[in-house]
């Protein structure tokens, strides 16, 4: 290992050890690790070809992979060797690991899920490709300036990226606009190259390696020399700049349709390139396109790649000469669609005008698909084209062999709401696959203390068979085990506290406090404002009676708000304003501290989750499709305070109701309550604590220099309050006090935390991928 690192430092990076920077060392180590993946990578491809196996293609606008070096080292089981080698070379392992920028090619849960699924497909030996976009700028970097979110561009590709292989020979010309002749001959008005960059994805033990193939946009006409020679430098590079725009940025919003032409171009760009690549690979091995459903399963991760359906039909008809019905049958047998949200604003639809201008042939194909479906299902009343919009959810459903939701509750709600009619027509199509998370990253590697303890008791079999964690339960009767479990948590908390106290102004976190954590995108439905309101009420009550035996708490928040989402940004501002006042209050600051940690990303999650005591999963019931953070917390021994929403329901079933703090209205109750016109005002009137906390927000207690600053938030909560913060407040407060009581009994708390770990094995992404393999893809693993 030492030699390999040294060789790369000299011959790939071109530096001597004396001159090498931390980045040079990190690059050299990464290349050495990447080398170790190569043979298994080639072997995986060879075995897939030899077996004539069915391949899975996971099409996703987002892959939130985070750092890759430690992941690679852990999965190849090279940790000791790398840290020894680095020590001999005078370098610090942890520093080298921490030098890697997060690849933030995703917004949140949807993107991180895609990354976990890729890793699990490799662990299981399922022949698979991930297909996405190689964004030059991932999700923005969040700074907090005077309490407010400020967005800065993310520049992860400004430094060389160690993991990818550029494949200039794998490129496709992707057209847009233009016209259609004779009904079927599309002549695009402009085009760009989609060029492939491959990243190997190694599974546990490095036994199988799949590929993440990301497309980068390149100009078809690189550069206008005539214009350059005339001195028109900017104009000469125009076509290049335009082309590159397509893979320049990740749209910083996963819950609202951007309505941008560029966004639709991005979607078509990566879907079309992927479909062509899939067909090319298929045809290199098989001759009869009718075999496609037998050999290929394509998963559409939400509707962003929905245009892959019409594109596949177009290629089969217009370029391969199949008739429409046959093409449809092949496409439907191959495609599947995962729905990740029921929020109406997030269901993608495009104006027909824009769609027809950009993709004229596809619009005609969509009509044909829709007519064929309507003809076969005369009772259908809806259609893909509606009120001048092309609805991508409807299109995806019609084009798919299987449609799945991401938690049991969400799947049932899909059946009864957005897809009610299509479900009635195709009752076998919707299936559930509750989300999962990879235990390699989210326990083994992010929580060394706990995973070492588990290894001492159970060995390492649980790492790729997470339900083995059940075998911890007998150890819960052993006081030594519980002590060690508690000690691991406390040490994780101490590490985090050290780091936060160094980096967060005004914060004095003490590991003896309860670490209460809410980390996720900032969104009204996730109700960070419910949490901060309860924090305010708690602070007020503590001031009233500082000696009433309160359980000391640290309330931690982190998450990004979409730049255009004004209300969410105000919530961030309010949290920071509350933190400033509360942390400085001499009466309470040993009892309550608040912090908003900037720039939430995968790496920060890896720091926070192992140190959490309490996991906040408090969305308005019916709104959080699944959640995956909730699973990571439970696995790492945080107890959940949560509503009956998304996968919380299944977590509670598994860890046991007595180890979960439930509060709030159910989905049905939410709908009923919302129908009462003055529901919020009534709730405020009925609860003096809530009224007092809202008054403090409204009257400028946290913004003395600008007393009206947060009035909008207070008015919303006591007025329209669509997400029912006021109505759920009293029960949330009750549950939080129950949490206080439980935490005060340290021994019992540890037991319950350990039970959460022992009973969360089902939430492994390996289980989820097995479900996809069996129920959706009909594919087999080759290990
Ligand atoms: C998100 C949901 C989460 C869910 C993830 C992964 C989108 C559109 N949806 O609840 O909000 O856990 O998808 O399925 O990002």
Tab-separated table of N, CA and C in Angstrom, residues 39 42 93 121 127 179 227 241 268 388 476 517 539 605 646 666 706:
chain	number	residue	atom	x	y	z
A	39	UNK	N	-9.770	-4.590	-11.036
A	39	UNK	CA	-9.894	-5.988	-11.467
A	39	UNK	C	-11.286	-6.551	-11.209
A	42	UNK	N	-13.646	-5.149	-13.827
A	42	UNK	CA	-13.614	-5.856	-15.122
A	42	UNK	C	-14.272	-7.229	-14.990
A	93	UNK	N	-4.326	9.744	8.673
A	93	UNK	CA	-5.431	9.107	7.941
A	93	UNK	C	-6.687	9.980	7.947
A	121	UNK	N	-26.552	-2.532	-4.687
A	121	UNK	CA	-26.561	-3.388	-5.879
A	121	UNK	C	-25.189	-4.019	-6.083
A	127	UNK	N	-25.946	-6.904	-11.502
A	127	UNK	CA	-25.332	-6.137	-12.589
A	127	UNK	C	-26.135	-4.854	-12.822
A	179	UNK	N	-37.652	20.314	-36.330
A	179	UNK	CA	-38.967	19.996	-36.887
A	179	UNK	C	-39.073	18.507	-37.206
A	227	UNK	N	-14.770	33.633	-36.196
A	227	UNK	CA	-15.142	34.725	-35.295
A	227	UNK	C	-13.981	35.074	-34.364
A	241	UNK	N	-20.202	27.479	-24.543
A	241	UNK	CA	-20.803	27.897	-23.275
A	241	UNK	C	-22.239	27.398	-23.178
A	268	UNK	N	-34.010	15.562	-20.666
A	268	UNK	CA	-33.947	14.822	-21.921
A	268	UNK	C	-32.509	14.419	-22.236
A	388	UNK	N	-53.310	22.121	-21.098
A	388	UNK	CA	-52.102	22.698	-21.694
A	388	UNK	C	-50.803	22.219	-21.061
A	476	UNK	N	-28.449	-7.276	25.726
A	476	UNK	CA	-29.012	-6.150	26.477
A	476	UNK	C	-29.186	-6.478	27.961
A	517	UNK	N	-31.826	16.248	17.516
A	517	UNK	CA	-31.331	16.628	16.188
A	517	UNK	C	-32.417	16.586	15.115
A	539	UNK	N	-37.914	27.188	26.519
A	539	UNK	CA	-37.042	28.227	27.098
A	539	UNK	C	-37.847	29.118	28.043
A	605	UNK	N	-23.833	14.853	8.071
A	605	UNK	CA	-24.766	13.840	8.584
A	605	UNK	C	-23.988	12.703	9.256
A	646	UNK	N	-44.759	8.520	6.625
A	646	UNK	CA	-43.690	7.856	5.891
A	646	UNK	C	-43.253	6.576	6.575
A	666	UNK	N	-53.078	11.831	12.675
A	666	UNK	CA	-52.859	10.896	11.571
A	666	UNK	C	-53.254	11.582	10.255
A	706	UNK	N	-35.288	44.714	14.885
A	706	UNK	CA	-36.293	44.779	13.814
A	706	UNK	C	-37.493	43.946	14.265
